[in-house]
Short mmCIF file of C-alpha atoms in Angstrom, two decimals:
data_model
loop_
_atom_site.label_atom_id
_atom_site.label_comp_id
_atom_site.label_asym_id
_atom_site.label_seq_id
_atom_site.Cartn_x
_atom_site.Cartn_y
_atom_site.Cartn_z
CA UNK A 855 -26.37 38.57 12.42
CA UNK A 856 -24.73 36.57 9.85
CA UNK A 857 -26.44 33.67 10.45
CA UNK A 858 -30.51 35.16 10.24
CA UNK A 859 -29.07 36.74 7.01
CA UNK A 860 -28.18 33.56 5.61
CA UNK A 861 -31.52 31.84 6.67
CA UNK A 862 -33.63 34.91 5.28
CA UNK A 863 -31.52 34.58 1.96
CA UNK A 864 -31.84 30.49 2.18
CA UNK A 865 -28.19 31.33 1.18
CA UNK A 866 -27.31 27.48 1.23
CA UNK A 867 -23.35 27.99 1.22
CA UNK A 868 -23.09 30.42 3.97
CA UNK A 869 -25.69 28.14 5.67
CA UNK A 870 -23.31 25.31 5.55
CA UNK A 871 -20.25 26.85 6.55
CA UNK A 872 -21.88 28.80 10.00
CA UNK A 873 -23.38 25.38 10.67
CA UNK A 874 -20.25 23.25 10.21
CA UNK A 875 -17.96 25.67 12.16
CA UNK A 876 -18.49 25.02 15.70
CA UNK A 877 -19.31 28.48 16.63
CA UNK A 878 -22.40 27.18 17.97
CA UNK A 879 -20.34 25.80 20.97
CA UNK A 880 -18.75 28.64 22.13
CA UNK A 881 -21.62 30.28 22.97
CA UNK A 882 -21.98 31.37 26.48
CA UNK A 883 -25.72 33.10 26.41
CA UNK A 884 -28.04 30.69 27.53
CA UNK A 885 -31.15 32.24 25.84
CA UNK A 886 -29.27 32.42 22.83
CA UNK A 887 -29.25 28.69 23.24
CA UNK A 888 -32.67 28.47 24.22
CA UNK A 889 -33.54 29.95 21.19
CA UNK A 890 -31.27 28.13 19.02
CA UNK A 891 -32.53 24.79 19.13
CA UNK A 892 -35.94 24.44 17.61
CA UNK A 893 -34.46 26.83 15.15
CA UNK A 894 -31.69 24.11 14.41
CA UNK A 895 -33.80 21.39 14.53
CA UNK A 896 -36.31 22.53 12.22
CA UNK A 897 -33.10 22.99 10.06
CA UNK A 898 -31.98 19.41 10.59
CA UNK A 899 -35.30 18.17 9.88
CA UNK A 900 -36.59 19.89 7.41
CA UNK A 901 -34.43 22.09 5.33
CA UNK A 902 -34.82 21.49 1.85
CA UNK A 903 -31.03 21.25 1.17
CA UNK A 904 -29.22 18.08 2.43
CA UNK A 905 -25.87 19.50 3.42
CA UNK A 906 -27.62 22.13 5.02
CA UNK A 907 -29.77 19.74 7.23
CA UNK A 908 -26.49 17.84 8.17
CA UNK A 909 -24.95 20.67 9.19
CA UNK A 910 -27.59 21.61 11.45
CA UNK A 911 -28.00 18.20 12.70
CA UNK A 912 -24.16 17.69 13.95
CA UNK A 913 -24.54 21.63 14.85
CA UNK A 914 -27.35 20.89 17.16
CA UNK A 915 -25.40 17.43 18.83
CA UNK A 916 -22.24 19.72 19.47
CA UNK A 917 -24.43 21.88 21.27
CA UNK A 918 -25.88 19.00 23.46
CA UNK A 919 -22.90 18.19 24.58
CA UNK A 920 -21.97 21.20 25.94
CA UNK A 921 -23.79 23.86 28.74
CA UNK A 922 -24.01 22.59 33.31
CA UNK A 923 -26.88 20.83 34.72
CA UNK A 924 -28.66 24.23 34.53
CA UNK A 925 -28.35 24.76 31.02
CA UNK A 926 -32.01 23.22 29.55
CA UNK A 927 -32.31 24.16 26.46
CA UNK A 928 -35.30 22.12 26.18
CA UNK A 929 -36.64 20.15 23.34
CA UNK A 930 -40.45 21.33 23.40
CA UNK A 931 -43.21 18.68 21.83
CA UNK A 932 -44.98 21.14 20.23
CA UNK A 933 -41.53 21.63 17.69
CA UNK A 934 -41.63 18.20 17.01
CA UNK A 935 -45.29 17.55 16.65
CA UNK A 936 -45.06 20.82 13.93
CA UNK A 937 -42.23 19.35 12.23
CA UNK A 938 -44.18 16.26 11.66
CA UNK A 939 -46.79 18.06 10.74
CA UNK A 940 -44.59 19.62 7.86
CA UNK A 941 -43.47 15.91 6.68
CA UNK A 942 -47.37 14.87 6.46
CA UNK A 943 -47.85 13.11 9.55
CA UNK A 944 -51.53 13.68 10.19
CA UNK A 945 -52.72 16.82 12.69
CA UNK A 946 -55.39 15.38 14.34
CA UNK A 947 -53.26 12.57 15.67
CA UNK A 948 -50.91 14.85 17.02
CA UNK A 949 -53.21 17.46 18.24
CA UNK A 950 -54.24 14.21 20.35
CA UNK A 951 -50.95 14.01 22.15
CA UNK A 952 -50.44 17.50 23.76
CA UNK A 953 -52.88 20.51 24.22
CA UNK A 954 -51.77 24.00 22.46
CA UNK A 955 -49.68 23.24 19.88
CA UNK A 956 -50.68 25.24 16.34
CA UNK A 957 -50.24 23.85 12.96
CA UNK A 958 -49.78 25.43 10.25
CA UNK A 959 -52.71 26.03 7.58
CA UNK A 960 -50.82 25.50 4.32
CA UNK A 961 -50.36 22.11 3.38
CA UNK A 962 -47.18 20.59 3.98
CA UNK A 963 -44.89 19.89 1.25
CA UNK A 964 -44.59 16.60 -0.63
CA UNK A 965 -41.32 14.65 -0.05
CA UNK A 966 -40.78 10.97 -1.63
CA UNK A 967 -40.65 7.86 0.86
CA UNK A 968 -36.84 7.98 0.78
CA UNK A 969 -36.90 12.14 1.03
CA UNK A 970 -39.37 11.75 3.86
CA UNK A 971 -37.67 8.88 5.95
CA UNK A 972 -34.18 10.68 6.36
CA UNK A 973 -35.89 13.10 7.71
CA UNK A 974 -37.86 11.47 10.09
CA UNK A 975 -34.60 9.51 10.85
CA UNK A 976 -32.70 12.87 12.10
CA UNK A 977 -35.98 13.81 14.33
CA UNK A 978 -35.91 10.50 15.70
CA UNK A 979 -32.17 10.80 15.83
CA UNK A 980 -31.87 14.09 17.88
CA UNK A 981 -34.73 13.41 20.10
CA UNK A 982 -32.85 10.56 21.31
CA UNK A 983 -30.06 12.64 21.97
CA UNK A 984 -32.08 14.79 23.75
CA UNK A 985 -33.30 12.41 26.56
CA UNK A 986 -29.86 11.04 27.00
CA UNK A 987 -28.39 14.37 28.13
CA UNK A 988 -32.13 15.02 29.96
CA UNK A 989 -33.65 17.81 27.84
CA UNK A 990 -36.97 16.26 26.97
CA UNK A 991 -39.15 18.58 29.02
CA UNK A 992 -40.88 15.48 31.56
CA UNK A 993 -44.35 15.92 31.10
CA UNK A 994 -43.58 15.47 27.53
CA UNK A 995 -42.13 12.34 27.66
CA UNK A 996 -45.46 10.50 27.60
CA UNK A 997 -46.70 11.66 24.99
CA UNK A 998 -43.53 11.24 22.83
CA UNK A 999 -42.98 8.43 23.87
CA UNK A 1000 -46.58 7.15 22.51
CA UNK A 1001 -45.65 9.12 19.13
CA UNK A 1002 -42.89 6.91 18.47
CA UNK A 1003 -44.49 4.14 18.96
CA UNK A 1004 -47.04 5.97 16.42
CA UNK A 1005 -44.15 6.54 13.72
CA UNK A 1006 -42.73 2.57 14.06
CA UNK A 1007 -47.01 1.77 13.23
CA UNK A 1008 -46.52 3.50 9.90
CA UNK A 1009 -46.51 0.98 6.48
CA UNK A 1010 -43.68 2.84 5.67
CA UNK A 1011 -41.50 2.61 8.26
CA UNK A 1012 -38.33 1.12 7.15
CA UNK A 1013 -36.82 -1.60 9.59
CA UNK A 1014 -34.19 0.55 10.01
CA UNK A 1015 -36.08 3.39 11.13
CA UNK A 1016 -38.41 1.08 13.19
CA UNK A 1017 -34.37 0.02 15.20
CA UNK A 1018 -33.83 3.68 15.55
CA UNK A 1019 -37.30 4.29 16.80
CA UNK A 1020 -36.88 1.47 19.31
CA UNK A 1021 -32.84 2.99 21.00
CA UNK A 1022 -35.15 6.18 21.75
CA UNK A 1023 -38.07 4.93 23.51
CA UNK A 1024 -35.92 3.19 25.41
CA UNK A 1025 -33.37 6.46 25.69
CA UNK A 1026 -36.98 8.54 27.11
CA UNK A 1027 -37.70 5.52 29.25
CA UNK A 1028 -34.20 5.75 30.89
CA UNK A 1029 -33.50 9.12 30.74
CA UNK A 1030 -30.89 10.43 33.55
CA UNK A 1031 -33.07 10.17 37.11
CA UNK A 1032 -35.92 8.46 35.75
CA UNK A 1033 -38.25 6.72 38.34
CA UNK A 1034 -40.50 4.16 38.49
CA UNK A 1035 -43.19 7.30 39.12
CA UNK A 1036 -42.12 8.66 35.40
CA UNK A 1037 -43.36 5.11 34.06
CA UNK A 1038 -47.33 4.80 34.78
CA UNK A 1039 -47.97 8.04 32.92
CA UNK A 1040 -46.12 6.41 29.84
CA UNK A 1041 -48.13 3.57 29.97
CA UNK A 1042 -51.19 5.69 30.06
CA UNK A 1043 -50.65 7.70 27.25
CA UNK A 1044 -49.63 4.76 24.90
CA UNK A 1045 -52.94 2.91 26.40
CA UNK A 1046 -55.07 6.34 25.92
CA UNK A 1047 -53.63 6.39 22.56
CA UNK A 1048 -54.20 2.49 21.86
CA UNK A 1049 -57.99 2.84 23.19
CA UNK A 1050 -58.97 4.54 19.50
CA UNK A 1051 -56.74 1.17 17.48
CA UNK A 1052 -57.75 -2.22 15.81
CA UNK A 1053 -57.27 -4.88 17.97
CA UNK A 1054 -54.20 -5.58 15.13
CA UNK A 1055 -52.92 -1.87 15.55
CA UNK A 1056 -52.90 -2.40 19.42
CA UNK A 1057 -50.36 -5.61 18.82
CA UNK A 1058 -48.51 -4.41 16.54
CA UNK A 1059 -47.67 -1.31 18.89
CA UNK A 1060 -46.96 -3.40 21.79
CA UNK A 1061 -44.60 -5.27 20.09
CA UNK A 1062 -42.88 -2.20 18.79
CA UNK A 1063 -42.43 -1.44 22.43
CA UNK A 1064 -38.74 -2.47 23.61
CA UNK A 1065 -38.39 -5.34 26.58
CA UNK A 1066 -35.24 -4.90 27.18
CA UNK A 1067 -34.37 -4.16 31.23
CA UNK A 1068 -36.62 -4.03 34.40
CA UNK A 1069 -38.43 -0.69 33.30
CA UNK A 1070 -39.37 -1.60 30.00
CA UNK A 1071 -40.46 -5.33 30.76
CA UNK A 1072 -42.38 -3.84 33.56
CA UNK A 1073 -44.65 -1.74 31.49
CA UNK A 1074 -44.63 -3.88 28.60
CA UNK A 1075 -46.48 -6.22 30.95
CA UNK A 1076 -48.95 -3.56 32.03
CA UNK A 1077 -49.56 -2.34 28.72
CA UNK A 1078 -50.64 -5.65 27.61
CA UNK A 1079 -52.40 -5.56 30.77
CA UNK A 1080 -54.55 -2.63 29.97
CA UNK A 1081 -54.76 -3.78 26.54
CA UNK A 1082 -56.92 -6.42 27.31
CA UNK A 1083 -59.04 -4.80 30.55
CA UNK A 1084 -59.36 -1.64 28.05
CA UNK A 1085 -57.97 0.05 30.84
CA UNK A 1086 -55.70 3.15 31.08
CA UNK A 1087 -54.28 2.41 34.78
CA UNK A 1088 -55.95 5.68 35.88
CA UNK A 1089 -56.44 4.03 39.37
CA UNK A 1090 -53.26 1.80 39.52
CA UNK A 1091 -50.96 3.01 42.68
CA UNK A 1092 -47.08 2.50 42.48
CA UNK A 1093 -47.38 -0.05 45.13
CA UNK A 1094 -49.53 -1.65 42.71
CA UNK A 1095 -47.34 -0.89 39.52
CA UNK A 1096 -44.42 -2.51 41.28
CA UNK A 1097 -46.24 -5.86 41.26
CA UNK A 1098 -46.80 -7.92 38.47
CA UNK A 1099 -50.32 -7.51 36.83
CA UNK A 1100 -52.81 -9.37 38.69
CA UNK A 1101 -53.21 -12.84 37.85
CA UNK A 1102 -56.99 -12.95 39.48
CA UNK A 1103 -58.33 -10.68 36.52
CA UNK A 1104 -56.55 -12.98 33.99
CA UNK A 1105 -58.08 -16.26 35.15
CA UNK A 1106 -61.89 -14.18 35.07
CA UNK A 1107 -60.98 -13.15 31.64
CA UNK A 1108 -59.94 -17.00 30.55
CA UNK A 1109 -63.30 -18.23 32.24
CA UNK A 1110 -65.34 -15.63 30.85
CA UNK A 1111 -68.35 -17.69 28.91
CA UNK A 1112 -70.79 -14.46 28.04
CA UNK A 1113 -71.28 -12.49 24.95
CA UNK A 1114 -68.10 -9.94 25.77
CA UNK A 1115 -65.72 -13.17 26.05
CA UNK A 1116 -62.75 -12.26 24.85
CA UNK A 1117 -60.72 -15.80 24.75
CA UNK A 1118 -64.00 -18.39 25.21
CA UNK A 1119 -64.26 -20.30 21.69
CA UNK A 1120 -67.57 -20.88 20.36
CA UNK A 1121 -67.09 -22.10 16.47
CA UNK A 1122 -68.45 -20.72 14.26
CA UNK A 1123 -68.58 -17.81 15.51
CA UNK A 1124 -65.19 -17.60 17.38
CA UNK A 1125 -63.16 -14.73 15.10
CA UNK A 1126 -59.64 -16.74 15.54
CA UNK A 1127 -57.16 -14.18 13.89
CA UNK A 1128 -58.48 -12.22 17.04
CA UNK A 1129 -58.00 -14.57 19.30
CA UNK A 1130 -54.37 -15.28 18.65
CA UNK A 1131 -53.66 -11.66 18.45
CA UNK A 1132 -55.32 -11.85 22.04
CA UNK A 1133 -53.47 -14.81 22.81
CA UNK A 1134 -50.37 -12.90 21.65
CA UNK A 1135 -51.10 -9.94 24.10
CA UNK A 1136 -51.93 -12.20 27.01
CA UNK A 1137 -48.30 -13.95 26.36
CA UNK A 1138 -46.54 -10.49 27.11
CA UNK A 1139 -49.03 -9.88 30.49
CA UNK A 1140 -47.47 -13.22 31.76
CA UNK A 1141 -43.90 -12.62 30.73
CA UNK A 1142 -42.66 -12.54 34.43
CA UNK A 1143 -43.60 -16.37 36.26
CA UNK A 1144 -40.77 -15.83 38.11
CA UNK A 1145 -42.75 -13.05 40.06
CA UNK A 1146 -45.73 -14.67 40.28
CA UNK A 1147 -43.92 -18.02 41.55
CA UNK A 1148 -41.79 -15.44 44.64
CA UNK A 1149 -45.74 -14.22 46.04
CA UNK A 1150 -47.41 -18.17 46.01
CA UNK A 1151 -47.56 -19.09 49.42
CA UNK A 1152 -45.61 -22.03 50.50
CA UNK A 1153 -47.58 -25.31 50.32
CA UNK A 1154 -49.36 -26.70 53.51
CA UNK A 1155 -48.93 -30.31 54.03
CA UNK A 1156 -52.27 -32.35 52.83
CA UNK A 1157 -53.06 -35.78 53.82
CA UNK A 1158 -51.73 -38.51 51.66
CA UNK A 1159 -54.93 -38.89 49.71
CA UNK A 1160 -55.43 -35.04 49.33
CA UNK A 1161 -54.54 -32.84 46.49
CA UNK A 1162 -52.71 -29.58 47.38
CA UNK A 1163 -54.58 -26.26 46.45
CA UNK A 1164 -53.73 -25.18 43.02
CA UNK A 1165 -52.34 -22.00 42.41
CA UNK A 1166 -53.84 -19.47 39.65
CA UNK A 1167 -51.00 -20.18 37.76
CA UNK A 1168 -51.88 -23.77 37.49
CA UNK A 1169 -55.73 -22.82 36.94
CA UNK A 1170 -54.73 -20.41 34.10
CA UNK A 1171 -52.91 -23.04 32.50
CA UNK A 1172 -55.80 -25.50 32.97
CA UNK A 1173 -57.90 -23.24 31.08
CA UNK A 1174 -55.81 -22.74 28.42
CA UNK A 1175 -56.14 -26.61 27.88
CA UNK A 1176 -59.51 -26.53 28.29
CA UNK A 1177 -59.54 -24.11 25.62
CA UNK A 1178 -57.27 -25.48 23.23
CA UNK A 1179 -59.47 -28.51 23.73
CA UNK A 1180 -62.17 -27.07 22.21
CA UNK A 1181 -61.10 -25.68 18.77
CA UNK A 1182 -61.25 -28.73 16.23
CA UNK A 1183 -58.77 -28.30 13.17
CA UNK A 1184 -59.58 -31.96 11.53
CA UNK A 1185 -56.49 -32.44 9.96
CA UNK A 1186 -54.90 -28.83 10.21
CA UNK A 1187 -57.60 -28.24 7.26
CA UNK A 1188 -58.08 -24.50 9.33
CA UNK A 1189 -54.48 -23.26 9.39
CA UNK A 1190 -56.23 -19.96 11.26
CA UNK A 1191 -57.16 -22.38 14.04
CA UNK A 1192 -53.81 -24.32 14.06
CA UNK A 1193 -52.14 -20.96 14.57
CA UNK A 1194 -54.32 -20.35 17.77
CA UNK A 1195 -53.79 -23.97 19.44
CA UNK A 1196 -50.31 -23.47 18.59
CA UNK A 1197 -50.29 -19.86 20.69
CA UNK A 1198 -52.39 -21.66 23.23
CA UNK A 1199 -49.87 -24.90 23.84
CA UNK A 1200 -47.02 -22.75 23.52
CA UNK A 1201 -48.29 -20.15 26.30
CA UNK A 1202 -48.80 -23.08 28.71
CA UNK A 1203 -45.89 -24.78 28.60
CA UNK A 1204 -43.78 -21.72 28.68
CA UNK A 1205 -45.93 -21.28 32.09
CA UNK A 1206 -45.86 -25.18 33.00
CA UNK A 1207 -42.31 -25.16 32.82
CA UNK A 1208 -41.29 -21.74 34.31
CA UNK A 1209 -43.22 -22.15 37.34
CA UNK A 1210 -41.66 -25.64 37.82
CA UNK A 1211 -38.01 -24.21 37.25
CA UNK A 1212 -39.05 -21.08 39.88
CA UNK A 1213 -40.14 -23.95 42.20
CA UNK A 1214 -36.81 -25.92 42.02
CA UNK A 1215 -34.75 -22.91 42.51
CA UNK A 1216 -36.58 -21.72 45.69
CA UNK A 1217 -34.17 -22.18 48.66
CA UNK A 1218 -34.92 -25.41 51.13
CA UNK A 1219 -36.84 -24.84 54.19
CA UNK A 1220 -37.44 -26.07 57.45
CA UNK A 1221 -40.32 -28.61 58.50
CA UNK A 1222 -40.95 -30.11 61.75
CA UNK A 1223 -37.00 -29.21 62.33
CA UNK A 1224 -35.88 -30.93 59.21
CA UNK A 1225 -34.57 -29.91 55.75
CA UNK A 1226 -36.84 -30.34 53.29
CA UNK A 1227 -37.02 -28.96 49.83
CA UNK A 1228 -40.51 -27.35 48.92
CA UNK A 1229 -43.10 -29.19 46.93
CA UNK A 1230 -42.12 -29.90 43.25
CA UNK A 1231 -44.61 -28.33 40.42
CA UNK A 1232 -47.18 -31.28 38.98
#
């Protein structure tokens, strides 16, 4: 074959033309296909010639967009995961991601930072393309999933890479006839993953992690979630995973005095660049009010000198007064502090005032046969 000629030869001009003239979609053979593509995206990714890696990278989208629903040729994580390996990404943290994938023994090659992110760019590039047209094998798209996250962690991660990083985790999130049952195991390999970070590490990924629709809010909450329990959701049901995170375990972790306190502040021994970080995670758990304001039961009329039961809402921001109250900053001469009371106020007013708005909004109901709006929020 022409093509394994040129490849054997590294003949770079040949290379370039086979590549760049479409041949590639006419084929027919599906296992020719099948074993096309890691071939061509080990080309794209790492060939040492630039045209040549174009070449193969627009060769290898042409072929994605052609082939019937029963044409697969798969994407496999163990391609990526030794592609990476070839750019210097470190084994042992993808050996962590999948079982039985083999690394090379020689040591991979060294590429500058600029060398090295185009590269990483077309991988993150064509695995997006992958999961749009739904050839991302599924039990891989956990772990991938987690390893971009991994990639936008990196100090030299460009922002533009770190965007690009971002369109594909949501692209594997919302692949075609993805279900809420294809999110929990996402969660729990980013969380499994997390488990062995710095607190800072753990932020920084969950705020790498994209927000944007109902699926990705919905495990960005639980993430944060298990962030703080140091949980991996092992035992969370769907039923469960459908509801917001529960607000009971939040308020225990707020009121939490002992030694393993993770928000209680107890200067000077209170680390506060860990408690804002904390503060920061705890922000993303309780992203949803709205939710939490559609499952409060409506209010039971009290006497005129009684007080209506307070909902955990309202005790959660309570304690984040409480808190606030008790970190002194005499005149903002502990900017570390500042930042935390700042977090703190911010958190409960955002809460204050969404639950009120939620309140207002609900729809009137009926009391002793008359229209009557429910109870406003304190």
């Amino acid at each position: 074959m022409t093509l394994e000629r040129a490849a054997n030869k590294n003949d770079i001009e040949t290379l370039e033309t086979l590549l760049d003239s479409g041949i590639f979609m006419q084929l027919d053979s599906f296992s020719m296909r099948k074993q096309l593509t890691p071939w061509l995206f080990e080309v794209a990714t790492s060939h040492g010639a630039e045209s040549v890696a174009n070449a193969a990278y627009g060769a290898l989208t042409g072929l994605l967009s052609t082939g019937g629903s029963a044409d697969r040729n798969f994407l496999h994580l163990a391609t990526i995961a030794r592609t990476l390996a070839a750019l210097g990404a470190k084994t042992g943290v993808l050996a962590s991601l999948g079982s039985g994938i083999d690394f090379p023994a020689t040591d991979p090659p060294v590429f500058d930072r600029i060398e090295r992110e185009k590269r990483v760019w077309r991988l993150v590039e064509l695995i997006r393309a992958f999961a749009k047209s739904n050839r991302i094998v599924p039990t891989d798209t956990p772990p991938l999933t987690t390893l971009m996250l991994l990639i936008s962690l990196d100090h030299s991660t460009s922002p533009a890479l770190k965007r690009s990083l971002l369109e594909t985790i949501m692209a594997l999130i919302n692949k075609p006839f993805a279900s809420v049952a294809d999110e929990i195991p996402i969660c729990q390999a980013i969380l499994r993953v997390a488990s062995s970070l710095s607190l800072s590490q753990r932020l920084s990924m969950l705020n790498s992690f994209p927000r944007a629709g109902v699926p990705c809010s919905r495990m960005a909450r639980w993430i944060a979630y298990g962030l703080l329990t140091d949980g991996t959701l092992t035992h969370v049901t769907k039923d469960e995973y459908l509801q917001p995170p529960p607000l009971i375990r939040v308020l225990t972790m707020l009121l939490d005095t002992s030694e393993r306190a993770l928000f209680d502040v107890i200067p000077p021994e209170t680390d506060f660049e860990a408690l804002l970080e904390r503060i920061d995670i705890l922000s993303v758990v309780l992203t949803d009010v709205q939710s939490y304001v559609d499952r409060e039961a409506p209010a039971t009329p009290k006497g005129e000198d009684e007080e209506p039961d307070m909902e955990l809402l309202e005790m959660i921001g309570n304690r984040l007064q409480s808190l606030h109250g008790k970190i002194h900053d005499t005149r903002a001469a502990y900017l570390d502090r500042t930042r935390v009371k700042d977090a703190m106020q911010r958190l409960r007013m955002r809460i204050l005032y969404q639950r009120k708005s939620a309140l207002q909004s609900r729809p009137k109901i009926k009391l002793n046969g008359e229209q009557q709006s429910r109870p406003q929020a304190k």
